[in-house]
mmCIF file of C-alpha atoms in Angstrom:
data_model
loop_
_atom_site.group_PDB
_atom_site.id
_atom_site.type_symbol
_atom_site.label_atom_id
_atom_site.label_comp_id
_atom_site.label_asym_id
_atom_site.label_seq_id
_atom_site.Cartn_x
_atom_site.Cartn_y
_atom_site.Cartn_z
ATOM 1 C CA UNK A 18 -58.126 -17.029 -5.081
ATOM 2 C CA UNK A 19 -58.173 -19.714 -7.779
ATOM 3 C CA UNK A 20 -55.950 -19.179 -10.754
ATOM 4 C CA UNK A 21 -57.509 -19.350 -14.156
ATOM 5 C CA UNK A 22 -56.436 -22.390 -16.148
ATOM 6 C CA UNK A 23 -57.407 -20.866 -19.458
ATOM 7 C CA UNK A 24 -54.212 -20.323 -21.505
ATOM 8 C CA UNK A 25 -55.934 -17.950 -23.905
ATOM 9 C CA UNK A 26 -56.770 -15.592 -21.028
ATOM 10 C CA UNK A 27 -53.056 -15.171 -20.202
ATOM 11 C CA UNK A 28 -52.237 -14.464 -23.823
ATOM 12 C CA UNK A 29 -54.959 -11.830 -23.938
ATOM 13 C CA UNK A 30 -53.555 -10.129 -20.818
ATOM 14 C CA UNK A 31 -50.059 -10.124 -22.329
ATOM 15 C CA UNK A 32 -51.358 -8.585 -25.548
ATOM 16 C CA UNK A 33 -53.191 -5.893 -23.569
ATOM 17 C CA UNK A 34 -49.987 -5.158 -21.634
ATOM 18 C CA UNK A 35 -47.984 -4.758 -24.822
ATOM 19 C CA UNK A 36 -50.550 -2.336 -26.139
ATOM 20 C CA UNK A 37 -50.114 -0.253 -22.985
ATOM 21 C CA UNK A 38 -46.354 -0.128 -23.514
ATOM 22 C CA UNK A 39 -45.615 -2.657 -20.817
ATOM 23 C CA UNK A 40 -43.835 -5.977 -20.978
ATOM 24 C CA UNK A 41 -45.902 -9.146 -20.743
ATOM 25 C CA UNK A 42 -45.438 -9.559 -16.973
ATOM 26 C CA UNK A 43 -46.911 -6.127 -16.287
ATOM 27 C CA UNK A 44 -43.782 -4.443 -14.861
ATOM 28 C CA UNK A 45 -43.044 -0.988 -16.299
ATOM 29 C CA UNK A 46 -39.913 -0.961 -18.435
ATOM 30 C CA UNK A 47 -38.353 1.726 -16.278
ATOM 31 C CA UNK A 48 -38.472 -0.607 -13.253
ATOM 32 C CA UNK A 49 -36.569 -3.376 -14.965
ATOM 33 C CA UNK A 50 -32.881 -3.681 -14.188
ATOM 34 C CA UNK A 51 -32.194 -5.512 -17.434
ATOM 35 C CA UNK A 52 -34.116 -4.426 -20.521
ATOM 36 C CA UNK A 53 -36.162 -7.016 -22.303
ATOM 37 C CA UNK A 54 -34.632 -8.358 -25.520
ATOM 38 C CA UNK A 55 -35.946 -6.385 -28.433
ATOM 39 C CA UNK A 56 -37.191 -3.495 -26.311
ATOM 40 C CA UNK A 57 -36.189 0.002 -27.294
ATOM 41 C CA UNK A 58 -32.966 1.471 -25.923
ATOM 42 C CA UNK A 59 -33.482 3.080 -22.529
ATOM 43 C CA UNK A 60 -32.942 6.820 -22.096
ATOM 44 C CA UNK A 61 -31.461 9.491 -24.294
ATOM 45 C CA UNK A 62 -27.748 8.978 -23.734
ATOM 46 C CA UNK A 63 -26.057 7.285 -26.693
ATOM 47 C CA UNK A 64 -24.527 3.895 -25.965
ATOM 48 C CA UNK A 65 -21.123 5.275 -26.971
ATOM 49 C CA UNK A 66 -21.285 7.834 -24.137
ATOM 50 C CA UNK A 67 -22.178 5.163 -21.581
ATOM 51 C CA UNK A 68 -19.377 2.981 -22.948
ATOM 52 C CA UNK A 69 -16.929 5.867 -22.582
ATOM 53 C CA UNK A 70 -18.099 6.543 -19.042
ATOM 54 C CA UNK A 71 -17.649 2.844 -18.282
ATOM 55 C CA UNK A 72 -14.113 2.928 -19.675
ATOM 56 C CA UNK A 73 -15.035 0.715 -22.609
ATOM 57 C CA UNK A 74 -14.768 3.250 -25.439
ATOM 58 C CA UNK A 75 -12.658 6.254 -26.346
ATOM 59 C CA UNK A 76 -13.640 9.852 -25.769
ATOM 60 C CA UNK A 77 -13.398 10.468 -29.523
ATOM 61 C CA UNK A 78 -16.077 7.840 -30.154
ATOM 62 C CA UNK A 79 -18.280 9.388 -27.477
ATOM 63 C CA UNK A 80 -17.812 12.876 -28.927
ATOM 64 C CA UNK A 81 -18.868 11.629 -32.326
ATOM 65 C CA UNK A 82 -22.075 10.345 -30.741
ATOM 66 C CA UNK A 83 -22.881 13.449 -28.646
ATOM 67 C CA UNK A 84 -20.296 16.158 -27.962
ATOM 68 C CA UNK A 85 -22.584 18.116 -25.612
ATOM 69 C CA UNK A 86 -23.083 15.177 -23.302
ATOM 70 C CA UNK A 87 -19.351 14.518 -23.262
ATOM 71 C CA UNK A 88 -18.800 18.123 -22.191
ATOM 72 C CA UNK A 89 -21.397 17.767 -19.407
ATOM 73 C CA UNK A 90 -19.898 14.537 -18.090
ATOM 74 C CA UNK A 91 -16.412 15.962 -18.230
ATOM 75 C CA UNK A 92 -17.549 18.710 -15.861
ATOM 76 C CA UNK A 93 -19.276 16.237 -13.579
ATOM 77 C CA UNK A 94 -16.141 14.105 -13.568
ATOM 78 C CA UNK A 95 -14.114 17.104 -12.381
ATOM 79 C CA UNK A 96 -16.377 17.297 -9.347
ATOM 80 C CA UNK A 97 -16.526 13.552 -8.663
ATOM 81 C CA UNK A 98 -12.724 13.367 -8.951
ATOM 82 C CA UNK A 99 -12.487 15.932 -6.148
ATOM 83 C CA UNK A 100 -14.804 13.844 -4.008
ATOM 84 C CA UNK A 101 -12.790 10.730 -4.764
ATOM 85 C CA UNK A 102 -9.798 12.288 -3.045
ATOM 86 C CA UNK A 103 -11.638 13.048 0.166
ATOM 87 C CA UNK A 104 -10.446 11.360 3.325
ATOM 88 C CA UNK A 105 -12.003 10.831 6.720
ATOM 89 C CA UNK A 106 -11.373 13.812 8.996
ATOM 90 C CA UNK A 107 -8.600 12.819 11.398
ATOM 91 C CA UNK A 108 -10.660 13.418 14.529
ATOM 92 C CA UNK A 109 -13.331 10.956 13.365
ATOM 93 C CA UNK A 110 -11.065 7.924 13.599
ATOM 94 C CA UNK A 111 -10.003 8.909 17.095
ATOM 95 C CA UNK A 112 -13.607 9.635 18.068
ATOM 96 C CA UNK A 113 -14.638 6.146 16.978
ATOM 97 C CA UNK A 114 -11.826 4.580 19.019
ATOM 98 C CA UNK A 115 -12.896 6.597 22.049
ATOM 99 C CA UNK A 116 -16.510 5.509 21.622
ATOM 100 C CA UNK A 117 -15.754 1.781 21.471
ATOM 101 C CA UNK A 118 -17.029 -0.172 24.460
ATOM 102 C CA UNK A 119 -14.428 -1.426 26.926
ATOM 103 C CA UNK A 120 -15.819 -4.950 26.794
ATOM 104 C CA UNK A 121 -14.043 -7.279 24.389
ATOM 105 C CA UNK A 122 -16.234 -8.711 21.630
ATOM 106 C CA UNK A 123 -16.774 -12.432 22.051
ATOM 107 C CA UNK A 124 -16.442 -15.161 19.481
ATOM 108 C CA UNK A 125 -19.809 -16.504 18.328
ATOM 109 C CA UNK A 126 -19.487 -20.286 18.731
ATOM 110 C CA UNK A 127 -22.718 -22.082 17.951
ATOM 111 C CA UNK A 128 -22.034 -25.499 19.498
ATOM 112 C CA UNK A 129 -24.841 -27.756 20.688
ATOM 113 C CA UNK A 130 -23.912 -27.108 24.322
ATOM 114 C CA UNK A 131 -23.892 -23.365 23.851
ATOM 115 C CA UNK A 132 -27.211 -23.437 22.072
ATOM 116 C CA UNK A 133 -28.863 -25.472 24.834
ATOM 117 C CA UNK A 134 -27.370 -23.171 27.454
ATOM 118 C CA UNK A 135 -28.779 -20.157 25.654
ATOM 119 C CA UNK A 136 -32.153 -21.872 25.329
ATOM 120 C CA UNK A 137 -32.184 -22.753 29.034
ATOM 121 C CA UNK A 138 -31.238 -19.211 29.969
ATOM 122 C CA UNK A 139 -34.003 -17.866 27.775
ATOM 123 C CA UNK A 140 -36.530 -20.221 29.406
ATOM 124 C CA UNK A 141 -35.372 -19.239 32.880
ATOM 125 C CA UNK A 142 -35.588 -15.560 32.099
ATOM 126 C CA UNK A 143 -39.220 -16.044 31.069
ATOM 127 C CA UNK A 144 -40.241 -17.416 34.529
ATOM 128 C CA UNK A 145 -41.812 -15.294 37.296
ATOM 129 C CA UNK A 146 -39.625 -14.816 40.384
ATOM 130 C CA UNK A 147 -41.461 -15.167 43.731
ATOM 131 C CA UNK A 148 -40.106 -14.121 47.114
ATOM 132 C CA UNK A 149 -41.021 -16.334 50.178
ATOM 133 C CA UNK A 150 -43.304 -13.622 51.613
ATOM 134 C CA UNK A 151 -45.273 -13.207 48.418
ATOM 135 C CA UNK A 152 -45.505 -16.997 48.069
ATOM 136 C CA UNK A 153 -47.094 -17.264 51.586
ATOM 137 C CA UNK A 154 -49.475 -14.400 50.809
ATOM 138 C CA UNK A 155 -50.465 -15.986 47.530
ATOM 139 C CA UNK A 156 -51.106 -19.347 49.258
ATOM 140 C CA UNK A 157 -53.235 -17.660 51.939
ATOM 141 C CA UNK A 158 -55.223 -15.880 49.273
ATOM 142 C CA UNK A 159 -55.847 -19.117 47.399
ATOM 143 C CA UNK A 160 -57.018 -20.890 50.601
ATOM 144 C CA UNK A 161 -59.376 -18.020 51.446
ATOM 145 C CA UNK A 162 -60.760 -18.072 47.933
ATOM 146 C CA UNK A 163 -61.265 -21.842 48.268
ATOM 147 C CA UNK A 164 -63.273 -21.411 51.498
ATOM 148 C CA UNK A 165 -65.435 -18.731 49.973
ATOM 149 C CA UNK A 166 -66.096 -20.862 46.929
ATOM 150 C CA UNK A 167 -66.988 -23.881 49.125
ATOM 151 C CA UNK A 168 -69.471 -21.831 51.202
ATOM 152 C CA UNK A 169 -70.999 -20.376 48.068
ATOM 153 C CA UNK A 170 -71.517 -23.830 46.571
ATOM 154 C CA UNK A 171 -72.907 -25.230 49.853
ATOM 155 C CA UNK B 12 -10.569 13.755 -20.656
ATOM 156 C CA UNK B 13 -11.454 10.151 -20.118
ATOM 157 C CA UNK B 14 -14.003 9.501 -17.405
ATOM 158 C CA UNK B 15 -14.373 5.741 -17.352
ATOM 159 C CA UNK B 16 -12.430 3.176 -15.423
ATOM 160 C CA UNK B 17 -9.303 3.767 -17.480
ATOM 161 C CA UNK B 18 -9.112 7.280 -16.100
ATOM 162 C CA UNK B 19 -9.794 6.356 -12.495
ATOM 163 C CA UNK B 20 -6.607 5.788 -10.566
ATOM 164 C CA UNK B 21 -8.386 5.059 -7.343
ATOM 165 C CA UNK B 22 -9.816 1.532 -7.124
ATOM 166 C CA UNK B 23 -6.517 -0.275 -6.712
ATOM 167 C CA UNK B 24 -5.349 2.191 -4.093
ATOM 168 C CA UNK B 25 -8.463 3.166 -2.236
ATOM 169 C CA UNK B 26 -10.998 0.411 -2.628
ATOM 170 C CA UNK B 27 -11.863 -2.000 0.138
ATOM 171 C CA UNK B 28 -9.091 -4.435 -0.583
ATOM 172 C CA UNK B 29 -6.503 -5.638 1.868
ATOM 173 C CA UNK B 30 -3.809 -5.856 -0.766
ATOM 174 C CA UNK B 31 -4.094 -2.156 -1.416
ATOM 175 C CA UNK B 32 -3.779 -0.906 2.101
ATOM 176 C CA UNK B 33 -0.074 -0.347 2.512
ATOM 177 C CA UNK B 34 1.179 3.112 3.204
ATOM 178 C CA UNK B 35 -1.924 4.812 4.564
ATOM 179 C CA UNK B 36 -1.051 7.688 6.862
ATOM 180 C CA UNK B 37 -2.516 7.193 10.303
ATOM 181 C CA UNK B 38 -4.792 9.579 12.108
ATOM 182 C CA UNK B 39 -5.406 7.172 14.978
ATOM 183 C CA UNK B 40 -2.932 7.574 17.771
ATOM 184 C CA UNK B 41 -3.563 4.406 19.730
ATOM 185 C CA UNK B 42 -3.513 1.784 17.028
ATOM 186 C CA UNK B 43 -1.677 -1.461 17.577
ATOM 187 C CA UNK B 44 2.037 -0.758 17.289
ATOM 188 C CA UNK B 45 2.966 -4.318 16.396
ATOM 189 C CA UNK B 46 1.884 -3.688 12.818
ATOM 190 C CA UNK B 47 4.811 -1.618 11.721
ATOM 191 C CA UNK B 48 6.567 -3.996 9.351
ATOM 192 C CA UNK B 49 3.891 -5.891 7.506
ATOM 193 C CA UNK B 50 0.202 -5.650 6.736
ATOM 194 C CA UNK B 51 -1.814 -8.146 8.732
ATOM 195 C CA UNK B 52 -4.907 -9.739 7.314
ATOM 196 C CA UNK B 53 -8.247 -8.589 8.620
ATOM 197 C CA UNK B 54 -8.798 -11.978 10.194
ATOM 198 C CA UNK B 55 -5.535 -11.766 12.132
ATOM 199 C CA UNK B 56 -6.491 -8.353 13.445
ATOM 200 C CA UNK B 57 -9.973 -9.545 14.367
ATOM 201 C CA UNK B 58 -8.437 -12.434 16.311
ATOM 202 C CA UNK B 59 -6.259 -9.995 18.241
ATOM 203 C CA UNK B 60 -9.232 -7.767 19.074
ATOM 204 C CA UNK B 61 -11.238 -10.759 20.292
ATOM 205 C CA UNK B 62 -8.235 -11.859 22.345
ATOM 206 C CA UNK B 63 -8.468 -8.558 24.192
ATOM 207 C CA UNK B 64 -6.339 -6.138 22.161
ATOM 208 C CA UNK B 65 -8.931 -3.408 21.748
ATOM 209 C CA UNK B 66 -6.482 -1.021 20.102
ATOM 210 C CA UNK B 67 -5.956 -3.429 17.208
ATOM 211 C CA UNK B 68 -9.433 -2.415 16.040
ATOM 212 C CA UNK B 69 -7.900 0.966 15.240
ATOM 213 C CA UNK B 70 -6.051 -0.670 12.380
ATOM 214 C CA UNK B 71 -9.332 -1.749 10.823
ATOM 215 C CA UNK B 72 -10.786 1.729 11.284
ATOM 216 C CA UNK B 73 -7.698 3.235 9.726
ATOM 217 C CA UNK B 74 -7.760 0.715 6.898
ATOM 218 C CA UNK B 75 -11.365 1.169 5.805
ATOM 219 C CA UNK B 76 -12.638 4.498 7.039
ATOM 220 C CA UNK B 77 -11.731 6.620 4.000
ATOM 221 C CA UNK B 78 -13.539 4.484 1.446
ATOM 222 C CA UNK B 79 -16.530 4.091 3.753
ATOM 223 C CA UNK B 80 -16.599 7.785 4.588
ATOM 224 C CA UNK B 81 -16.702 8.660 0.886
ATOM 225 C CA UNK B 82 -19.579 6.237 0.434
ATOM 226 C CA UNK B 83 -21.540 7.666 3.350
ATOM 227 C CA UNK B 84 -20.824 11.208 2.220
ATOM 228 C CA UNK B 85 -21.876 10.449 -1.330
ATOM 229 C CA UNK B 86 -25.075 8.823 -0.141
ATOM 230 C CA UNK B 87 -26.105 11.379 2.470
ATOM 231 C CA UNK B 88 -24.541 14.587 1.148
ATOM 232 C CA UNK B 89 -23.707 15.660 4.683
ATOM 233 C CA UNK B 90 -20.279 15.360 6.353
ATOM 234 C CA UNK B 91 -21.852 15.336 9.822
ATOM 235 C CA UNK B 92 -24.238 12.537 8.951
ATOM 236 C CA UNK B 93 -21.469 10.606 7.190
ATOM 237 C CA UNK B 94 -19.301 10.833 10.300
ATOM 238 C CA UNK B 95 -22.150 9.639 12.505
ATOM 239 C CA UNK B 96 -22.953 6.707 10.223
ATOM 240 C CA UNK B 97 -19.276 5.779 10.128
ATOM 241 C CA UNK B 98 -19.000 5.869 13.912
ATOM 242 C CA UNK B 99 -22.194 3.905 14.479
ATOM 243 C CA UNK B 100 -21.167 1.326 11.896
ATOM 244 C CA UNK B 101 -17.724 0.737 13.359
ATOM 245 C CA UNK B 102 -19.159 0.388 16.863
ATOM 246 C CA UNK B 103 -21.738 -2.072 15.568
ATOM 247 C CA UNK B 104 -18.977 -3.964 13.788
ATOM 248 C CA UNK B 105 -16.940 -4.065 17.011
ATOM 249 C CA UNK B 106 -19.880 -5.497 18.956
ATOM 250 C CA UNK B 107 -20.442 -8.242 16.388
ATOM 251 C CA UNK B 108 -16.831 -8.855 15.442
ATOM 252 C CA UNK B 109 -17.021 -12.451 16.593
ATOM 253 C CA UNK B 110 -19.763 -13.127 14.081
ATOM 254 C CA UNK B 111 -17.783 -12.190 10.974
ATOM 255 C CA UNK B 112 -17.812 -14.992 8.433
ATOM 256 C CA UNK B 113 -16.094 -14.418 5.122
ATOM 257 C CA UNK B 114 -14.731 -11.044 4.037
ATOM 258 C CA UNK B 115 -14.676 -8.438 6.763
ATOM 259 C CA UNK B 116 -14.507 -5.539 4.295
ATOM 260 C CA UNK B 117 -17.662 -6.649 2.476
ATOM 261 C CA UNK B 118 -19.442 -7.240 5.801
ATOM 262 C CA UNK B 119 -18.433 -3.812 7.064
ATOM 263 C CA UNK B 120 -19.440 -2.168 3.800
ATOM 264 C CA UNK B 121 -22.918 -3.642 4.106
ATOM 265 C CA UNK B 122 -23.275 -2.220 7.623
ATOM 266 C CA UNK B 123 -22.390 1.257 6.348
ATOM 267 C CA UNK B 124 -24.492 0.928 3.192
ATOM 268 C CA UNK B 125 -27.509 -0.151 5.251
ATOM 269 C CA UNK B 126 -26.895 2.738 7.644
ATOM 270 C CA UNK B 127 -26.995 5.141 4.718
ATOM 271 C CA UNK B 128 -30.160 3.614 3.297
ATOM 272 C CA UNK B 129 -31.858 3.708 6.693
ATOM 273 C CA UNK B 130 -30.932 7.359 7.025
ATOM 274 C CA UNK B 131 -32.289 8.119 3.559
ATOM 275 C CA UNK B 132 -35.508 6.318 4.430
ATOM 276 C CA UNK B 133 -36.011 8.119 7.706
ATOM 277 C CA UNK B 134 -34.898 11.610 6.991
ATOM 278 C CA UNK B 135 -37.238 14.208 5.696
ATOM 279 C CA UNK B 136 -34.686 15.678 3.408
ATOM 280 C CA UNK B 137 -33.742 19.268 3.444
ATOM 281 C CA UNK B 138 -30.886 20.343 1.283
ATOM 282 C CA UNK B 139 -27.567 19.321 2.714
ATOM 283 C CA UNK B 140 -24.270 20.105 1.104
ATOM 284 C CA UNK B 141 -20.589 19.697 1.752
ATOM 285 C CA UNK B 142 -18.810 22.483 3.535
ATOM 286 C CA UNK B 143 -16.276 24.260 1.451
ATOM 287 C CA UNK B 144 -13.503 23.299 3.850
ATOM 288 C CA UNK B 145 -14.277 19.626 3.435
ATOM 289 C CA UNK B 146 -13.314 19.600 -0.204
ATOM 290 C CA UNK B 147 -9.772 19.395 -1.448
ATOM 291 C CA UNK B 148 -9.213 22.114 -3.983
ATOM 292 C CA UNK B 149 -6.506 22.761 -6.498
ATOM 293 C CA UNK B 150 -8.373 25.464 -8.353
ATOM 294 C CA UNK B 151 -6.952 28.928 -8.200
ATOM 295 C CA UNK B 152 -9.164 31.550 -9.766
ATOM 296 C CA UNK B 153 -12.270 32.845 -8.018
ATOM 297 C CA UNK B 154 -14.341 32.240 -11.170
ATOM 298 C CA UNK B 155 -13.362 28.590 -11.317
ATOM 299 C CA UNK B 156 -14.044 28.235 -7.633
ATOM 300 C CA UNK B 157 -17.473 29.803 -8.018
ATOM 301 C CA UNK B 158 -18.271 27.518 -10.962
ATOM 302 C CA UNK B 159 -17.227 24.482 -9.022
ATOM 303 C CA UNK B 160 -19.222 25.471 -5.964
ATOM 304 C CA UNK B 161 -22.302 25.901 -8.122
ATOM 305 C CA UNK B 162 -21.798 22.572 -9.872
ATOM 306 C CA UNK B 163 -21.225 20.852 -6.540
ATOM 307 C CA UNK B 164 -24.435 22.313 -5.198
ATOM 308 C CA UNK B 165 -26.380 21.312 -8.298
ATOM 309 C CA UNK B 166 -24.884 17.830 -8.356
ATOM 310 C CA UNK B 167 -25.829 17.314 -4.696
ATOM 311 C CA UNK B 168 -29.376 18.421 -5.412
ATOM 312 C CA UNK B 169 -29.585 16.154 -8.444
ATOM 313 C CA UNK B 170 -28.180 13.178 -6.512
ATOM 314 C CA UNK B 171 -30.754 13.749 -3.802
ATOM 315 C CA UNK B 172 -33.452 13.274 -6.431
ATOM 316 C CA UNK B 173 -32.288 9.765 -7.280
ATOM 317 C CA UNK B 174 -33.743 6.609 -5.769
ATOM 318 C CA UNK B 175 -31.362 5.195 -3.124
ATOM 319 C CA UNK B 176 -30.382 2.191 -5.244
ATOM 320 C CA UNK B 177 -29.501 4.391 -8.236
ATOM 321 C CA UNK B 178 -27.669 6.871 -6.060
ATOM 322 C CA UNK B 179 -25.714 4.071 -4.415
ATOM 323 C CA UNK B 180 -24.688 2.649 -7.784
ATOM 324 C CA UNK B 181 -23.677 6.064 -9.155
ATOM 325 C CA UNK B 182 -21.695 6.974 -6.037
ATOM 326 C CA UNK B 183 -19.864 3.643 -6.008
ATOM 327 C CA UNK B 184 -19.029 3.908 -9.699
ATOM 328 C CA UNK B 185 -18.245 7.579 -10.176
ATOM 329 C CA UNK B 186 -17.386 8.931 -6.733
ATOM 330 C CA UNK B 187 -15.650 5.908 -5.241
ATOM 331 C CA UNK B 188 -14.246 4.777 -8.589
ATOM 332 C CA UNK B 189 -15.059 1.092 -8.198
ATOM 333 C CA UNK B 190 -15.286 -1.428 -11.003
ATOM 334 C CA UNK B 191 -18.612 -3.089 -11.731
ATOM 335 C CA UNK B 192 -17.160 -6.402 -10.585
ATOM 336 C CA UNK B 193 -16.178 -4.961 -7.212
ATOM 337 C CA UNK B 194 -19.587 -3.338 -6.843
ATOM 338 C CA UNK B 195 -21.306 -6.629 -7.654
ATOM 339 C CA UNK B 196 -19.142 -8.362 -5.079
ATOM 340 C CA UNK B 197 -19.990 -5.860 -2.355
ATOM 341 C CA UNK B 198 -23.681 -5.515 -3.117
ATOM 342 C CA UNK B 199 -24.340 -9.165 -3.919
ATOM 343 C CA UNK B 200 -25.888 -8.516 -7.299
ATOM 344 C CA UNK B 201 -24.926 -8.910 -10.944
ATOM 345 C CA UNK B 202 -22.723 -6.700 -13.096
ATOM 346 C CA UNK B 203 -25.569 -6.375 -15.605
ATOM 347 C CA UNK B 204 -27.993 -5.127 -12.984
ATOM 348 C CA UNK B 205 -25.475 -2.610 -11.676
ATOM 349 C CA UNK B 206 -24.681 -1.329 -15.152
ATOM 350 C CA UNK B 207 -28.358 -0.738 -15.661
ATOM 351 C CA UNK B 208 -28.623 1.145 -12.349
ATOM 352 C CA UNK B 209 -25.620 3.323 -13.187
ATOM 353 C CA UNK B 210 -26.960 4.021 -16.669
ATOM 354 C CA UNK B 211 -30.339 4.985 -15.266
ATOM 355 C CA UNK B 212 -28.682 7.220 -12.680
ATOM 356 C CA UNK B 213 -26.699 8.958 -15.438
ATOM 357 C CA UNK B 214 -29.832 9.469 -17.513
ATOM 358 C CA UNK B 215 -31.594 11.024 -14.540
ATOM 359 C CA UNK B 216 -28.668 13.260 -13.598
ATOM 360 C CA UNK B 217 -28.226 14.329 -17.176
ATOM 361 C CA UNK B 218 -31.880 15.276 -17.437
ATOM 362 C CA UNK B 219 -31.521 17.388 -14.295
ATOM 363 C CA UNK B 220 -28.230 19.057 -15.170
ATOM 364 C CA UNK B 221 -27.908 19.318 -18.932
ATOM 365 C CA UNK B 222 -30.044 22.394 -19.422
ATOM 366 C CA UNK B 223 -27.679 24.395 -17.244
ATOM 367 C CA UNK B 224 -24.349 22.790 -17.979
ATOM 368 C CA UNK B 225 -24.378 21.114 -21.397
#
């Protein structure tokens, strides 16, 4: 598809996007990882609460902004702190060791020789293997087909 | 109570950092016994494994399994699934150990993180929750225990509602206690992008939980 070279058309599309509450490039604000400069603050949590949760502000500052949300996050933190202390069940580590293959992992060395060897091996593996008996049968079949074709043409 | 990084004692002790790995109790019985006096670098251990010392891999399992298990558990909500992902990831890492370039811990983390995301993509989710026995508990009264069980259940349900990328960011920040810089290092993205993901995850969780708990 050919792109329009009319600059006014792009400006019109951007204006229409802004009217629909979208940024100029059409992506919904909620999908953006970094808000556009000048766009409204995202979400309902005060910045002071986020800053407190990120360790960048005091709890007192966060409480001044929204005491209810601080209470909620304090409860959630109690639960996440419990999870933070969890350790792998002892039998899991042993189970992983038992499940490891006996073969030793090999060092991946991508030298020119190795690469050509791998390429040659790949080529060889793509060929069809023929036993002597099947080769003779195939030759006989081809000769018979040749005779039939010659008689048909004659 | 302070929730942010200042209140989190974990990252320096339990993150994926070699410098912080001294003094872990061992649950693996056949790890390399030559490691008793000093902590070897990951690369030294990898060299020993490739040289044929299979048991040396136990040191790497022992070194990183807790942090990775918490990640898998936080992402999947199921201890059984977390154990399976951990096992599969370590076996995959063992197979490809010779291909490690750069930091082993970051490479291993990506294997586990991708395993979790694949599971989240493929599973038709039913509610999965931690078993009571899997949680450490220092609460004493039955009322507190009941409250905590309910909150745990509700938090699991709310986490399951989040998009995988938001859930991953929230779990790494609040459950694993990592700094934004460490998260950016492991996930290969920017601190700003991760802050936005964590903030969006908090907004979503708050919307789901505040009516009942705030």
